[in-house]
């Protein structure tokens, strides 16, 4: 299958490109290198050194004999996108190419506007490109569980059966996003659903949970193929932050009470979910929604897990509670359905002590690259 990975130089996109290539698919990457530029802007870095994209794909070809073509450019530039679609004629378009950080979107007006324009306009261009050039192409769009918020009822997979004044209907599940970033994803979902209805586009919206881990079998083949591992207060996840803090003698900093609960999944499951979606495409005109996560944890759950493993590895760590820089419920109900991908064959890799230990050891190996002042939050919602 000919597959384009937009955002293929990023944290999820790079290992996905390698995995699909290894499975025998014909893979190409679109990327504008924005993620690397944001590191420069924020004076931050990946703990793991990451090679240039050209070096990465050259090493992949050397090791496997398989070519991954690359196109450097921006989805917001429609002429560029059209040319790539005309050249590649993809059967599937995997869309990772969005600004993915809630804190980044909340820095100020400029970053909020950038996030919404970059994400919403880029996605609209993809929809128009598919309509005009490759109408049978299956759009596999990375959404987020953050679109739903934290409602006091179970979260269904995209849709909810509603009874109102004696009548019933199946409607899109209500959205309660918690940042300008999450709002951009809601706008994407609405635009995709609309174009499926009017143009017959086939689309799968993957509402992904928080991804942990940084390696797959493919990225471990050579240091040049290494994936990024983020830890800063803007792009790093809570789990990564706790692991870094445990190795540098810092308290594990839980925001508020720590009861904030979310869905999580292993990076290895992310790449497998993309494969499942590609090999089981949506029908023409279908807007299909999968909740892409495997487990649910609170922030405090994660801190407890990291503390246990860190202590086993000889690090004496404490848990501290910070004033929450976000506006969110810190004690709430959270239960989300996640059966559709499992029904199609997903076999989850769970968050075990050994998984945490593997990330911790990677951090220990590159600890000299940690910029300590970047670990704590510097962006406030309030």
Coordinates of C-alpha atoms in Angstrom, one line a residue:
X1 CA 0.0 0.0 0.0
X2 CA 1.3 3.5 -0.8
X3 CA 1.1 5.5 2.4
X4 CA 2.1 9.1 3.2
X5 CA 3.1 9.9 6.7
X6 CA 2.6 13.6 7.3
X7 CA 4.7 14.6 10.3
X8 CA 6.9 11.6 9.7
X9 CA 9.9 13.2 11.4
X10 CA 8.1 13.5 14.8
X11 CA 7.7 11.4 17.9
X12 CA 4.9 9.2 16.6
X13 CA 5.4 9.7 12.9
X14 CA 9.0 8.5 12.7
X15 CA 8.5 5.1 14.3
X16 CA 5.3 4.7 12.4
X17 CA 7.0 5.3 9.1
X18 CA 9.7 2.7 9.9
X19 CA 7.2 0.1 11.1
X20 CA 5.0 0.4 8.0
X21 CA 8.0 0.3 5.7
X22 CA 9.2 -2.8 7.4
X23 CA 5.8 -4.4 7.0
X24 CA 6.2 -3.9 3.2
X25 CA 4.3 -0.8 2.6
X26 CA 5.6 1.9 0.2
X27 CA 6.1 4.9 2.6
X28 CA 6.8 8.5 2.1
X29 CA 7.2 11.4 4.6
X30 CA 6.0 14.9 4.6
X31 CA 7.4 17.2 7.2
X32 CA 8.2 20.9 7.6
X33 CA 10.7 20.3 10.5
X34 CA 8.6 22.5 12.8
X35 CA 9.1 20.2 15.8
X36 CA 12.9 20.8 15.6
X37 CA 12.3 24.5 15.3
X38 CA 10.2 24.5 18.4
X39 CA 13.1 23.0 20.4
X40 CA 15.2 26.0 19.2
X41 CA 12.4 28.4 20.2
X42 CA 12.0 27.0 23.6
X43 CA 15.7 26.4 24.2
X44 CA 14.9 22.8 24.8
X45 CA 15.9 19.4 23.3
X46 CA 15.2 15.7 23.1
X47 CA 17.1 13.8 25.8
X48 CA 18.0 11.2 23.1
X49 CA 20.1 12.7 20.3
X50 CA 18.2 12.6 17.0
X51 CA 19.7 12.6 13.5
X52 CA 18.6 14.7 10.6
X53 CA 15.8 13.2 8.6
X54 CA 18.0 12.7 5.5
X55 CA 20.5 10.7 7.7
X56 CA 17.6 8.7 9.2
X57 CA 16.2 7.5 5.9
X58 CA 19.6 6.8 4.4
X59 CA 20.4 4.6 7.4
X60 CA 17.1 2.8 7.1
X61 CA 17.8 2.1 3.4
X62 CA 21.3 0.9 4.2
X63 CA 20.0 -1.5 6.9
X64 CA 16.8 -2.8 5.2
X65 CA 17.1 -2.0 1.5
X66 CA 13.8 -0.2 1.7
X67 CA 13.4 3.4 0.6
X68 CA 11.3 6.0 2.4
X69 CA 10.9 9.1 0.2
X70 CA 10.8 12.5 2.0
X71 CA 9.2 15.8 1.1
X72 CA 10.1 18.9 3.1
X73 CA 7.2 21.3 3.1
X74 CA 4.1 22.6 4.9
X75 CA 0.6 21.3 4.6
X76 CA -0.6 24.9 4.9
X77 CA 1.0 25.4 1.4
X78 CA -1.6 23.9 -0.8
X79 CA 0.4 23.9 -4.0
X80 CA 3.2 21.9 -2.3
X81 CA 0.7 19.4 -0.9
X82 CA -1.1 19.0 -4.3
X83 CA 2.2 18.2 -6.0
X84 CA 3.1 15.5 -3.4
X85 CA -0.3 13.9 -3.8
X86 CA 0.0 14.0 -7.6
X87 CA 3.4 12.4 -7.4
X88 CA 2.6 9.7 -4.8
X89 CA -1.1 9.0 -5.4
X90 CA -1.4 7.5 -1.9
X91 CA -3.9 4.9 -0.9
X92 CA -3.7 6.1 2.8
X93 CA -2.7 9.5 4.2
X94 CA -1.6 9.3 7.9
X95 CA -1.9 12.8 9.4
X96 CA 0.4 13.4 12.4
X97 CA 1.5 16.9 11.1
X98 CA 0.0 19.2 13.7
X99 CA 1.2 21.2 16.7
X100 CA 0.5 18.7 19.4
X101 CA 1.2 20.5 22.7
X102 CA -1.6 21.9 24.9
X103 CA 0.9 24.1 26.9
X104 CA 2.4 25.4 23.7
X105 CA -1.0 26.5 22.5
X106 CA -1.6 28.4 25.8
X107 CA 1.6 30.4 25.9
X108 CA 0.0 33.5 24.5
X109 CA -2.2 34.8 21.7
X110 CA 0.4 34.3 19.1
X111 CA 0.9 30.6 20.0
X112 CA -2.9 30.0 20.2
X113 CA -3.5 31.5 16.8
X114 CA -0.5 29.6 15.3
X115 CA -1.8 26.3 16.7
X116 CA -5.3 26.8 15.3
X117 CA -4.3 28.1 11.9
X118 CA -1.5 25.4 11.5
X119 CA -3.7 22.5 12.5
X120 CA -7.1 23.5 11.1
X121 CA -6.0 25.0 7.8
X122 CA -3.5 22.2 7.2
X123 CA -6.1 19.6 7.8
X124 CA -8.6 21.4 5.5
X125 CA -5.9 21.4 2.8
X126 CA -5.5 17.6 3.2
X127 CA -9.3 17.2 2.8
X128 CA -9.4 19.3 -0.3
X129 CA -6.3 17.6 -1.7
X130 CA -7.9 14.2 -1.2
X131 CA -11.1 15.3 -2.8
X132 CA -9.4 16.8 -5.9
X133 CA -6.6 14.4 -6.5
X134 CA -7.0 11.0 -4.7
X135 CA -10.7 10.7 -3.8
X136 CA -10.4 7.0 -2.8
X137 CA -7.5 7.8 -0.4
X138 CA -8.2 6.8 3.2
X139 CA -7.5 9.6 5.7
X140 CA -6.1 8.3 9.0
X141 CA -6.1 11.4 11.3
X142 CA -4.6 11.6 14.7
X143 CA -7.1 13.1 17.1
X144 CA -6.9 13.1 20.9
X145 CA -8.9 11.8 23.8
X146 CA -8.6 15.4 25.1
X147 CA -11.4 16.3 22.7
X148 CA -13.9 14.7 25.1
X149 CA -12.8 16.4 28.3
X150 CA -13.8 14.7 31.6
X151 CA -17.6 14.2 31.4
X152 CA -19.4 12.6 34.3
X153 CA -20.7 9.8 32.0
X154 CA -18.8 7.1 30.1
X155 CA -17.0 8.3 26.9
X156 CA -18.1 6.3 23.9
X157 CA -16.1 5.9 20.7
X158 CA -17.1 9.0 18.8
X159 CA -20.9 8.8 19.0
X160 CA -23.6 8.7 21.6
X161 CA -27.2 7.5 21.4
X162 CA -29.4 10.3 22.7
X163 CA -33.1 10.2 23.7
X164 CA -34.8 13.6 23.9
X165 CA -38.5 14.4 24.2
X166 CA -39.5 10.9 23.1
X167 CA -37.1 10.7 20.1
X168 CA -33.8 8.9 19.6
X169 CA -30.8 9.7 17.5
X170 CA -27.1 8.8 17.3
X171 CA -25.0 12.0 17.5
X172 CA -21.4 12.9 17.8
X173 CA -20.2 12.6 21.4
X174 CA -20.2 16.1 23.1
X175 CA -16.8 17.7 23.1
X176 CA -15.3 19.6 26.1
X177 CA -11.7 20.4 25.1
X178 CA -9.3 21.9 27.7
X179 CA -6.9 24.0 25.6
X180 CA -6.6 25.8 22.3
X181 CA -4.7 22.8 21.0
X182 CA -7.6 20.4 22.0
X183 CA -10.0 22.9 20.4
X184 CA -8.1 22.7 17.1
X185 CA -8.6 18.9 17.1
X186 CA -12.3 19.3 17.7
X187 CA -12.5 21.7 14.7
X188 CA -10.6 19.1 12.6
X189 CA -13.1 16.4 13.6
X190 CA -16.0 18.5 12.6
X191 CA -14.4 19.4 9.2
X192 CA -13.6 15.7 8.5
X193 CA -17.1 14.6 9.4
X194 CA -18.6 17.3 7.2
X195 CA -16.4 16.4 4.2
X196 CA -17.1 12.7 4.6
X197 CA -20.8 13.5 4.3
X198 CA -20.7 15.9 1.4
X199 CA -17.7 14.5 -0.7
X200 CA -17.8 10.8 0.3
X201 CA -14.3 10.9 1.8
X202 CA -13.3 7.9 3.9
X203 CA -11.7 8.8 7.2
X204 CA -10.7 7.3 10.5
X205 CA -10.3 9.7 13.4
X206 CA -8.0 8.2 16.1
X207 CA -8.7 9.8 19.4
X208 CA -5.3 8.9 20.9
X209 CA -4.4 8.9 24.6
X210 CA -1.1 10.0 26.1
X211 CA 1.7 8.0 24.5
X212 CA 4.6 6.6 26.6
X213 CA 7.8 4.9 25.6
X214 CA 10.2 6.2 22.9
X215 CA 11.5 3.1 21.2
X216 CA 10.2 0.4 18.8
X217 CA 12.0 -2.6 17.4
X218 CA 12.8 -0.5 14.3
X219 CA 14.2 2.6 16.1
X220 CA 16.5 0.3 18.2
X221 CA 18.2 -1.1 15.1
X222 CA 20.8 1.8 15.0
X223 CA 21.5 5.0 17.0
X224 CA 20.8 7.0 13.8
X225 CA 17.2 5.7 13.9
X226 CA 16.6 6.8 17.5
X227 CA 13.3 8.4 18.3
X228 CA 13.0 11.6 20.3
X229 CA 12.2 11.6 24.1
X230 CA 10.7 14.9 25.3
X231 CA 10.7 15.9 29.0
X232 CA 10.2 19.7 29.2
X233 CA 7.2 21.4 30.6
X234 CA 5.8 22.2 27.2
X235 CA 6.1 19.0 25.2
X236 CA 7.1 16.4 27.8
X237 CA 4.4 14.1 29.3
X238 CA 3.9 13.7 33.0
X239 CA 5.5 10.2 32.9
X240 CA 8.6 11.4 31.2
X241 CA 8.9 14.4 33.6
X242 CA 8.7 12.1 36.6
X243 CA 11.3 9.7 35.2
X244 CA 13.7 12.6 34.5
X245 CA 13.1 14.1 37.9
X246 CA 13.8 10.8 39.6
X247 CA 17.3 10.7 38.0
X248 CA 18.4 14.3 38.8
X249 CA 17.4 14.3 42.5
X250 CA 14.2 16.3 42.0
X251 CA 10.8 15.7 43.6
X252 CA 8.2 14.2 41.3
X253 CA 6.0 17.2 40.8
X254 CA 2.3 16.3 40.6
X255 CA 0.0 19.1 39.5
X256 CA -2.6 19.7 42.2
X257 CA -4.2 16.7 43.8
X258 CA -3.1 14.4 41.0
X259 CA -6.5 12.8 40.4
X260 CA -6.5 13.9 36.7
X261 CA -7.1 10.6 34.9
X262 CA -6.4 10.0 31.2
X263 CA -6.1 7.2 28.7
X264 CA -2.5 6.0 27.9
X265 CA -0.9 3.7 25.4
X266 CA 2.5 2.4 24.5
X267 CA 4.3 3.8 21.4
X268 CA 4.5 0.3 20.0
X269 CA 0.7 0.2 20.1
X270 CA 0.5 3.6 18.3
X271 CA 2.3 2.2 15.3
X272 CA 0.2 -1.0 15.3
X273 CA -3.0 1.0 15.5
X274 CA -2.1 3.0 12.4
X275 CA -1.4 -0.3 10.6
X276 CA -4.8 -1.7 11.7
X277 CA -6.6 1.4 10.5
X278 CA -4.8 1.3 7.1
X279 CA -5.5 -2.4 6.5
X280 CA -9.1 -2.0 7.5
X281 CA -10.1 1.3 5.8
X282 CA -13.3 3.2 6.4
X283 CA -16.0 3.0 3.8
X284 CA -16.6 5.8 1.3
X285 CA -18.4 8.6 3.2
X286 CA -17.8 7.0 6.6
X287 CA -16.4 9.1 9.4
X288 CA -15.1 6.4 11.8
X289 CA -13.9 7.2 15.3
X290 CA -11.6 4.9 17.4
X291 CA -10.5 5.7 20.9
X292 CA -6.8 4.8 20.7
X293 CA -5.6 3.9 24.2
X294 CA -5.2 0.8 26.3
X295 CA -5.1 1.8 30.0
X296 CA -6.3 4.6 32.3
X297 CA -4.1 6.2 35.0
X298 CA -4.2 9.2 37.2
X299 CA -1.2 11.5 37.4
X300 CA -0.7 10.3 41.0
X301 CA -0.8 6.7 39.7
X302 CA 2.1 7.5 37.4
X303 CA 4.1 9.2 40.1
X304 CA 3.7 6.2 42.4
X305 CA 4.8 3.8 39.6
X306 CA 7.9 5.9 38.8
X307 CA 8.8 6.3 42.4
X308 CA 8.7 2.5 42.9
X309 CA 10.9 1.7 39.9
X310 CA 13.3 4.6 40.6
X311 CA 13.8 3.4 44.2
X312 CA 14.6 -0.1 42.9
X313 CA 17.3 1.5 40.7
X314 CA 18.8 3.3 43.6
X315 CA 17.2 6.7 43.3
X316 CA 15.6 8.2 46.5
X317 CA 12.6 10.1 45.2
X318 CA 9.8 11.9 46.9
X319 CA 6.4 13.0 45.5
X320 CA 5.5 16.7 45.8
X321 CA 2.3 18.6 44.8
X322 CA 2.5 21.8 42.8
X323 CA -0.1 24.4 42.3
X324 CA -1.8 23.3 39.0
X325 CA -0.9 25.6 36.1
X326 CA -3.9 24.3 34.2
X327 CA -7.6 24.8 34.6
X328 CA -9.0 21.3 34.9
X329 CA -10.8 19.0 37.3
X330 CA -8.4 17.2 39.7
X331 CA -10.9 14.7 41.0
X332 CA -13.3 13.4 38.5
X333 CA -15.0 10.3 36.9
X334 CA -13.3 8.9 33.8
X335 CA -14.2 5.8 31.9
X336 CA -13.8 5.6 28.1
X337 CA -14.6 2.8 25.7
X338 CA -11.8 1.4 23.6
X339 CA -13.0 -1.8 22.0
X340 CA -12.9 -1.1 18.3
X341 CA -9.2 -1.4 17.7
X342 CA -8.9 -4.5 19.9
X343 CA -11.7 -6.1 17.9
X344 CA -9.6 -5.5 14.8
X345 CA -6.6 -7.2 16.4
X346 CA -4.7 -4.8 18.7
X347 CA -2.9 -6.7 21.4
X348 CA -1.8 -4.1 24.0
X349 CA 1.6 -3.6 25.4
X350 CA 0.9 -2.4 29.0
X351 CA 2.8 0.0 31.3
X352 CA 4.8 -2.4 33.3
X353 CA 7.7 -1.7 35.7
X354 CA 10.1 -3.0 33.0
X355 CA 8.7 -0.4 30.5
X356 CA 9.3 2.4 33.0
X357 CA 12.7 1.0 33.8
X358 CA 13.7 1.0 30.1
X359 CA 12.8 4.7 29.7
X360 CA 14.7 5.4 33.0
X361 CA 17.8 3.7 31.7
X362 CA 17.7 5.7 28.5
X363 CA 17.4 8.9 30.5
X364 CA 20.4 7.8 32.7
X365 CA 22.5 7.2 29.6
X366 CA 21.8 10.7 28.3
X367 CA 21.4 12.5 31.6
X368 CA 24.0 15.1 30.6
X369 CA 21.6 16.4 28.0
X370 CA 18.9 17.3 30.5
X371 CA 18.3 21.1 30.8
X372 CA 17.0 21.1 34.4
X373 CA 15.3 24.5 34.2
X374 CA 13.0 23.2 31.5
X375 CA 11.5 20.4 33.5
X376 CA 9.0 22.4 35.6
X377 CA 5.9 24.1 34.1
X378 CA 6.3 27.6 32.8
X379 CA 2.9 28.1 31.1
X380 CA -0.3 28.9 33.0
X381 CA -3.9 28.6 31.7
X382 CA -5.0 31.2 34.3

